[in-house]
mmCIF file of C-alpha atoms in Angstrom:
data_model
loop_
_atom_site.group_PDB
_atom_site.id
_atom_site.type_symbol
_atom_site.label_atom_id
_atom_site.label_comp_id
_atom_site.label_asym_id
_atom_site.label_seq_id
_atom_site.Cartn_x
_atom_site.Cartn_y
_atom_site.Cartn_z
ATOM 1 C CA MET A 1 48.624 -11.243 -8.687
ATOM 2 C CA ARG A 2 45.840 -11.243 -11.248
ATOM 3 C CA LYS A 3 47.843 -9.007 -13.574
ATOM 4 C CA ASP A 4 50.772 -11.408 -13.209
ATOM 5 C CA GLY A 5 48.710 -14.364 -14.438
ATOM 6 C CA TYR A 6 47.253 -15.778 -11.217
ATOM 7 C CA PRO A 7 43.452 -15.610 -11.576
ATOM 8 C CA CYS A 8 41.711 -15.722 -8.223
ATOM 9 C CA ARG A 9 38.649 -14.665 -6.288
ATOM 10 C CA TYR A 10 38.747 -13.304 -2.766
ATOM 11 C CA PHE A 11 37.214 -12.219 0.519
ATOM 12 C CA VAL A 12 39.270 -9.582 2.327
ATOM 13 C CA ALA A 13 38.979 -7.801 5.657
ATOM 14 C CA GLY A 14 41.207 -4.923 6.758
ATOM 15 C CA GLU A 15 41.703 -4.065 10.420
ATOM 16 C CA TYR A 16 43.962 -2.238 12.872
ATOM 17 C CA GLY A 17 46.223 -4.169 15.246
ATOM 18 C CA SER A 18 45.073 -4.294 18.873
ATOM 19 C CA GLU A 19 48.515 -3.388 20.292
ATOM 20 C CA LYS A 20 50.045 -0.794 17.978
ATOM 21 C CA GLY A 21 47.089 0.080 15.778
ATOM 22 C CA ARG A 22 48.852 -0.832 12.547
ATOM 23 C CA ALA A 23 46.701 -1.537 9.503
ATOM 24 C CA HIS A 24 46.843 -5.043 8.042
ATOM 25 C CA TRP A 25 44.737 -7.312 5.870
ATOM 26 C CA HIS A 26 43.275 -10.800 6.119
ATOM 27 C CA LEU A 27 42.485 -12.475 2.811
ATOM 28 C CA ILE A 28 40.761 -15.697 1.865
ATOM 29 C CA ILE A 29 41.863 -16.405 -1.693
ATOM 30 C CA PHE A 30 40.171 -18.869 -4.054
ATOM 31 C CA TRP A 31 42.697 -19.752 -6.748
ATOM 32 C CA GLN A 32 41.181 -20.407 -10.164
ATOM 33 C CA ASP A 33 44.198 -21.946 -11.872
ATOM 34 C CA ARG A 34 47.670 -21.788 -10.354
ATOM 35 C CA VAL A 35 49.142 -20.421 -7.143
ATOM 36 C CA PRO A 36 52.125 -18.036 -7.019
ATOM 37 C CA GLU A 37 55.303 -18.993 -5.221
ATOM 38 C CA HIS A 38 54.856 -18.729 -1.458
ATOM 39 C CA GLU A 39 55.803 -20.119 1.947
ATOM 40 C CA LEU A 40 53.450 -21.507 4.562
ATOM 41 C CA ASN A 41 53.195 -20.694 8.276
ATOM 42 C CA ARG A 42 56.028 -18.170 8.437
ATOM 43 C CA ARG A 43 56.560 -14.483 7.664
ATOM 44 C CA PHE A 44 58.143 -13.758 4.303
ATOM 45 C CA LEU A 45 58.262 -11.029 1.664
ATOM 46 C CA GLN A 46 55.869 -11.939 -1.120
ATOM 47 C CA LYS A 47 56.809 -10.149 -4.348
ATOM 48 C CA HIS A 48 53.208 -9.180 -5.137
ATOM 49 C CA TRP A 49 52.805 -7.372 -1.799
ATOM 50 C CA THR A 50 55.405 -4.647 -1.279
ATOM 51 C CA HIS A 51 53.885 -2.989 1.813
ATOM 52 C CA GLY A 52 55.219 -5.363 4.454
ATOM 53 C CA TRP A 53 55.355 -8.986 5.551
ATOM 54 C CA SER A 54 53.075 -11.743 4.326
ATOM 55 C CA HIS A 55 51.955 -14.823 6.223
ATOM 56 C CA TRP A 56 50.258 -17.633 4.331
ATOM 57 C CA GLU A 57 48.455 -20.655 5.747
ATOM 58 C CA LEU A 58 45.987 -23.248 4.551
ATOM 59 C CA PRO A 59 42.362 -22.262 5.218
ATOM 60 C CA SER A 60 40.670 -23.654 8.294
ATOM 61 C CA TYR A 61 37.274 -23.262 9.917
ATOM 62 C CA ALA A 62 38.813 -20.982 12.565
ATOM 63 C CA SER A 63 40.631 -18.718 10.092
ATOM 64 C CA ILE A 64 37.592 -18.330 7.842
ATOM 65 C CA ARG A 65 35.369 -17.633 10.832
ATOM 66 C CA TYR A 66 37.806 -14.940 12.019
ATOM 67 C CA VAL A 67 37.655 -13.082 8.713
ATOM 68 C CA MET A 68 33.891 -13.493 8.439
ATOM 69 C CA LYS A 69 33.299 -11.869 11.818
ATOM 70 C CA TYR A 70 33.367 -8.491 10.078
ATOM 71 C CA ILE A 71 30.054 -9.211 8.382
ATOM 72 C CA SER A 72 28.395 -10.106 11.691
ATOM 73 C CA LYS A 73 25.866 -7.751 13.258
ATOM 74 C CA ASP A 74 27.258 -8.330 16.754
ATOM 75 C CA ILE A 75 30.749 -6.888 16.347
ATOM 76 C CA GLY A 76 32.509 -4.462 18.672
ATOM 77 C CA VAL A 77 33.545 -0.857 18.127
ATOM 78 C CA ALA A 78 37.063 -1.814 17.006
ATOM 79 C CA GLU A 79 35.768 -4.233 14.370
ATOM 80 C CA ARG A 80 33.405 -1.596 13.012
ATOM 81 C CA GLN A 81 36.443 0.347 11.830
ATOM 82 C CA GLY A 82 37.449 -2.525 9.598
ATOM 83 C CA HIS A 83 36.939 -2.771 5.864
ATOM 84 C CA VAL A 84 35.365 -5.735 4.052
ATOM 85 C CA SER A 85 35.426 -6.447 0.332
ATOM 86 C CA LEU A 86 34.861 -9.507 -1.836
ATOM 87 C CA SER A 87 34.477 -10.748 -5.391
ATOM 88 C CA LYS A 88 30.990 -9.913 -6.654
ATOM 89 C CA LYS A 89 30.933 -10.539 -10.420
ATOM 90 C CA PRO A 90 29.559 -13.114 -9.965
ATOM 91 C CA PRO A 91 29.118 -13.398 -6.188
ATOM 92 C CA LEU A 92 31.280 -15.875 -4.327
ATOM 93 C CA GLY A 93 29.792 -19.355 -4.454
ATOM 94 C CA ALA A 94 28.216 -18.873 -7.886
ATOM 95 C CA GLU A 95 29.658 -22.114 -9.274
ATOM 96 C CA TYR A 96 28.387 -24.117 -6.295
ATOM 97 C CA PHE A 97 24.825 -22.773 -6.598
ATOM 98 C CA ASP A 98 24.877 -23.390 -10.339
ATOM 99 C CA ARG A 99 25.725 -27.061 -9.664
ATOM 100 C CA LEU A 100 23.082 -27.218 -6.922
ATOM 101 C CA ALA A 101 20.485 -25.880 -9.358
ATOM 102 C CA GLY A 102 21.507 -28.615 -11.788
ATOM 103 C CA ASP A 103 20.990 -31.249 -9.084
ATOM 104 C CA TYR A 104 17.401 -30.041 -8.565
ATOM 105 C CA VAL A 105 16.697 -30.232 -12.298
ATOM 106 C CA ALA A 106 18.217 -33.712 -12.578
ATOM 107 C CA GLN A 107 15.871 -34.953 -9.834
ATOM 108 C CA GLY A 108 12.793 -33.317 -11.360
ATOM 109 C CA LEU A 109 12.394 -30.993 -8.374
ATOM 110 C CA ALA A 110 12.191 -27.244 -7.794
ATOM 111 C CA PRO A 111 13.872 -25.511 -4.815
ATOM 112 C CA GLN A 112 11.288 -24.632 -2.166
ATOM 113 C CA ASP A 113 13.545 -22.535 0.102
ATOM 114 C CA LEU A 114 17.005 -20.979 0.274
ATOM 115 C CA TYR A 115 18.621 -23.354 2.777
ATOM 116 C CA TYR A 116 21.736 -25.282 1.786
ATOM 117 C CA TRP A 117 24.348 -27.405 3.557
ATOM 118 C CA PHE A 118 27.566 -29.337 3.096
ATOM 119 C CA PRO A 119 28.050 -32.953 4.259
ATOM 120 C CA GLU A 120 31.390 -32.119 5.882
ATOM 121 C CA ALA A 121 30.039 -29.128 7.856
ATOM 122 C CA VAL A 122 28.440 -30.998 10.764
ATOM 123 C CA ASP A 123 26.980 -29.466 13.912
ATOM 124 C CA ARG A 124 28.814 -31.054 16.842
ATOM 125 C CA ARG A 125 25.775 -30.852 19.095
ATOM 126 C CA THR A 126 23.255 -32.522 16.791
ATOM 127 C CA GLY A 127 25.532 -34.549 14.531
ATOM 128 C CA LYS A 128 23.613 -33.211 11.522
ATOM 129 C CA PRO A 129 24.833 -30.909 8.737
ATOM 130 C CA ARG A 130 24.756 -27.212 9.629
ATOM 131 C CA LEU A 131 22.114 -25.268 7.729
ATOM 132 C CA PHE A 132 23.064 -22.129 5.846
ATOM 133 C CA TYR A 133 20.662 -19.651 4.273
ATOM 134 C CA LEU A 134 20.676 -17.222 1.361
ATOM 135 C CA SER A 135 18.883 -13.953 2.048
ATOM 136 C CA LYS A 136 15.683 -13.734 0.012
ATOM 137 C CA GLY A 137 16.045 -11.257 -2.834
ATOM 138 C CA SER A 138 19.833 -11.102 -2.485
ATOM 139 C CA ALA A 139 22.126 -11.286 -5.513
ATOM 140 C CA SER A 140 23.192 -14.826 -4.618
ATOM 141 C CA ALA A 141 19.585 -15.981 -4.101
ATOM 142 C CA ASP A 142 18.496 -14.556 -7.454
ATOM 143 C CA LEU A 143 21.576 -16.067 -9.083
ATOM 144 C CA PHE A 144 20.582 -19.484 -7.712
ATOM 145 C CA VAL A 145 16.970 -19.257 -8.943
ATOM 146 C CA SER A 146 17.982 -17.908 -12.359
ATOM 147 C CA ALA A 147 20.521 -20.755 -12.644
ATOM 148 C CA TYR A 148 17.720 -23.234 -11.923
ATOM 149 C CA LEU A 149 15.485 -21.732 -14.634
ATOM 150 C CA ARG A 150 18.377 -21.751 -17.108
ATOM 151 C CA ARG A 151 19.284 -25.346 -16.261
ATOM 152 C CA PHE A 152 15.627 -26.364 -16.541
ATOM 153 C CA ALA A 153 15.392 -24.831 -20.028
ATOM 154 C CA GLU A 154 18.680 -26.436 -21.094
ATOM 155 C CA ALA A 155 17.279 -29.819 -20.045
ATOM 156 C CA GLY A 156 14.431 -29.338 -22.509
ATOM 157 C CA GLY A 157 11.807 -27.920 -20.167
ATOM 158 C CA CYS A 158 9.632 -24.905 -20.849
ATOM 159 C CA TYR A 159 10.466 -21.819 -18.787
ATOM 160 C CA LEU A 160 6.822 -21.574 -17.697
ATOM 161 C CA SER A 161 6.286 -25.251 -16.828
ATOM 162 C CA THR A 162 8.668 -25.691 -13.905
ATOM 163 C CA PRO A 163 7.453 -27.619 -10.826
ATOM 164 C CA TRP A 164 5.566 -25.288 -8.490
ATOM 165 C CA SER A 165 7.660 -23.262 -6.057
ATOM 166 C CA ASP A 166 6.797 -20.043 -4.222
ATOM 167 C CA LEU A 167 10.489 -19.194 -4.458
ATOM 168 C CA ILE A 168 10.427 -19.304 -8.243
ATOM 169 C CA GLU A 169 7.133 -17.410 -8.476
ATOM 170 C CA ASP A 170 8.502 -14.661 -6.241
ATOM 171 C CA TYR A 171 11.533 -14.392 -8.536
ATOM 172 C CA ARG A 172 9.328 -14.206 -11.623
ATOM 173 C CA ASN A 173 7.112 -11.569 -10.052
ATOM 174 C CA ARG A 174 10.094 -9.385 -9.205
ATOM 175 C CA HIS A 175 11.666 -9.809 -12.624
ATOM 176 C CA THR A 176 8.540 -9.730 -14.759
ATOM 177 C CA PRO A 177 8.965 -7.565 -17.873
ATOM 178 C CA GLU A 178 5.416 -6.208 -17.590
ATOM 179 C CA ASN A 179 4.793 -2.570 -16.816
ATOM 180 C CA VAL A 180 3.772 -2.753 -13.141
ATOM 181 C CA ASP A 181 1.903 0.116 -11.499
ATOM 182 C CA LEU A 182 0.433 -0.984 -8.170
ATOM 183 C CA ARG A 183 -1.480 2.304 -7.813
ATOM 184 C CA PHE A 184 -3.883 1.344 -10.589
ATOM 185 C CA GLU A 185 -7.477 1.382 -9.326
ATOM 186 C CA GLY A 186 -8.115 -2.117 -10.647
ATOM 187 C CA PHE A 187 -6.139 -3.530 -7.734
ATOM 188 C CA ARG A 188 -8.305 -1.988 -5.018
ATOM 189 C CA GLY A 189 -11.097 -3.799 -3.205
ATOM 190 C CA LYS A 190 -12.202 -7.327 -4.021
ATOM 191 C CA VAL A 191 -9.851 -9.235 -6.304
ATOM 192 C CA PRO A 192 -11.630 -10.743 -9.343
ATOM 193 C CA VAL A 193 -11.141 -14.505 -9.668
ATOM 194 C CA PRO A 194 -10.959 -15.900 -13.229
ATOM 195 C CA HIS A 195 -13.136 -18.914 -14.014
ATOM 196 C CA LYS A 196 -10.628 -20.252 -16.520
ATOM 197 C CA PRO A 197 -7.199 -19.337 -17.925
ATOM 198 C CA PRO A 198 -6.643 -17.561 -21.238
ATOM 199 C CA PRO A 199 -6.231 -19.788 -24.316
ATOM 200 C CA GLY A 200 -3.228 -22.034 -23.843
ATOM 201 C CA GLY A 201 -2.485 -20.542 -20.430
ATOM 202 C CA SER A 202 -1.572 -22.199 -17.150
ATOM 203 C CA ALA A 203 -4.007 -22.497 -14.261
ATOM 204 C CA PRO A 204 -4.712 -19.030 -12.756
ATOM 205 C CA THR A 205 -2.437 -18.277 -9.816
ATOM 206 C CA PHE A 206 -2.781 -15.500 -7.265
ATOM 207 C CA SER A 207 0.149 -13.087 -6.799
ATOM 208 C CA GLU A 208 0.167 -11.488 -3.353
ATOM 209 C CA ARG A 209 2.668 -8.868 -4.468
ATOM 210 C CA HIS A 210 0.414 -7.644 -7.259
ATOM 211 C CA ASN A 211 -2.894 -8.574 -5.589
ATOM 212 C CA CYS A 212 -3.986 -10.080 -8.859
ATOM 213 C CA TYR A 213 -4.375 -13.453 -10.628
ATOM 214 C CA PHE A 214 -2.030 -14.325 -13.479
ATOM 215 C CA SER A 215 -1.548 -17.072 -16.057
ATOM 216 C CA ASP A 216 1.570 -17.983 -18.013
ATOM 217 C CA THR A 217 1.138 -18.449 -21.736
ATOM 218 C CA ALA A 218 3.462 -19.052 -24.654
ATOM 219 C CA TYR A 219 3.239 -15.312 -25.313
ATOM 220 C CA GLY A 220 4.195 -14.263 -21.784
ATOM 221 C CA ARG A 221 2.474 -13.678 -18.464
ATOM 222 C CA GLN A 222 -1.086 -12.296 -18.492
ATOM 223 C CA TRP A 223 -2.978 -10.647 -15.615
ATOM 224 C CA TYR A 224 -6.713 -10.752 -14.832
ATOM 225 C CA PHE A 225 -8.476 -7.545 -13.805
ATOM 226 C CA ARG A 226 -11.003 -4.960 -14.957
ATOM 227 C CA ASN A 227 -10.100 -2.456 -17.620
ATOM 228 C CA HIS A 228 -11.317 1.136 -17.751
ATOM 229 C CA GLU A 229 -14.571 -0.002 -19.336
ATOM 230 C CA GLY A 230 -15.288 -2.349 -16.427
ATOM 231 C CA ASP A 231 -14.723 -5.565 -18.364
ATOM 232 C CA LEU A 232 -12.866 -8.455 -16.734
ATOM 233 C CA ILE A 233 -10.244 -9.633 -19.219
ATOM 234 C CA TRP A 234 -6.697 -10.954 -19.382
ATOM 235 C CA HIS A 235 -4.105 -8.218 -19.846
ATOM 236 C CA THR A 236 -0.528 -8.560 -21.007
ATOM 237 C CA LYS A 237 0.474 -5.595 -18.835
ATOM 238 C CA ILE A 238 -0.377 -4.322 -15.384
ATOM 239 C CA GLY A 239 -1.072 -0.713 -14.598
ATOM 240 C CA ALA A 240 -1.999 2.547 -16.215
ATOM 241 C CA ASN A 241 -0.778 1.405 -19.643
ATOM 242 C CA GLU A 242 -3.149 -1.556 -19.815
ATOM 243 C CA SER A 243 -4.850 0.080 -22.797
ATOM 244 C CA VAL A 244 -1.983 -1.102 -25.028
ATOM 245 C CA ASP A 245 -2.905 -4.759 -24.477
ATOM 246 C CA SER A 246 -2.352 -7.094 -27.387
ATOM 247 C CA ASN A 247 -5.146 -8.704 -29.371
ATOM 248 C CA LEU A 248 -4.437 -11.936 -27.510
ATOM 249 C CA SER A 249 -5.858 -10.413 -24.350
ATOM 250 C CA ARG A 250 -8.982 -9.304 -26.124
ATOM 251 C CA LEU A 251 -9.482 -12.745 -27.671
ATOM 252 C CA ALA A 252 -9.325 -14.247 -24.187
ATOM 253 C CA ASP A 253 -12.829 -12.858 -23.520
ATOM 254 C CA PRO A 254 -15.233 -14.112 -26.231
ATOM 255 C CA SER A 255 -18.093 -11.940 -24.938
ATOM 256 C CA ARG A 256 -15.962 -8.830 -25.298
ATOM 257 C CA ARG A 257 -15.011 -9.800 -28.850
ATOM 258 C CA TYR A 258 -18.688 -10.277 -29.663
ATOM 259 C CA ARG A 259 -19.570 -6.860 -28.212
ATOM 260 C CA GLU A 260 -16.828 -5.203 -30.252
ATOM 261 C CA GLN A 261 -17.993 -6.927 -33.431
ATOM 262 C CA SER A 262 -21.577 -5.868 -32.728
ATOM 263 C CA ARG A 263 -20.515 -2.259 -32.295
ATOM 264 C CA GLY A 264 -18.631 -2.442 -35.554
ATOM 265 C CA ALA A 265 -21.700 -3.768 -37.308
#
């Protein structure tokens, strides 16, 4: 259908019939532009599918739930033989989470968790919207956070000055461009606490993942720990390659600069 000019995105599950064991497919199709000629609620031969009958119907909560059962952990032996595939570039729901990120930016807020909901999806028992959740570190979760950072920058904000959110900091820590080597001896034992940030840097913040304090500056993220000489300074990189720090890190410690100048004299 795509080759014939009907752009769409999809979620598909293949299974075997319970009576005769014949293979068939269930598809949820998200049309992006136009829909090919079809008939609803009856079997017919759709020209784009030449392997048997087609049956089309409008999506419902029950039909979507039926197809989604194949991604559940509590499925039976028969369902485990099924096949599941879906659009991934970008993941399904990307446009929605991009709009949601824009809503956060418009309100001057930062997302604090990965829960989301829809006004029309109401829990019958409580009368409140059903809560859904993106798995932390998943492609969709990272897509949501990156969309927020992009939207924030487009609105005129600085990438490093977003409202505080552990969710955003976790994303930055996992996508930091620094050379990270957690085996470096500087991360063992008591963690040094900086008394002040580097010049022009944000307030020092502790990263549990790296067991180290960091500060965001206009030149990138800097990390506070001892170098091989035992001096506590701000480094532009973490790990064994900390010796290639920029001059900015050295200037962050006036006493070190003085000692180096004295040695030169």
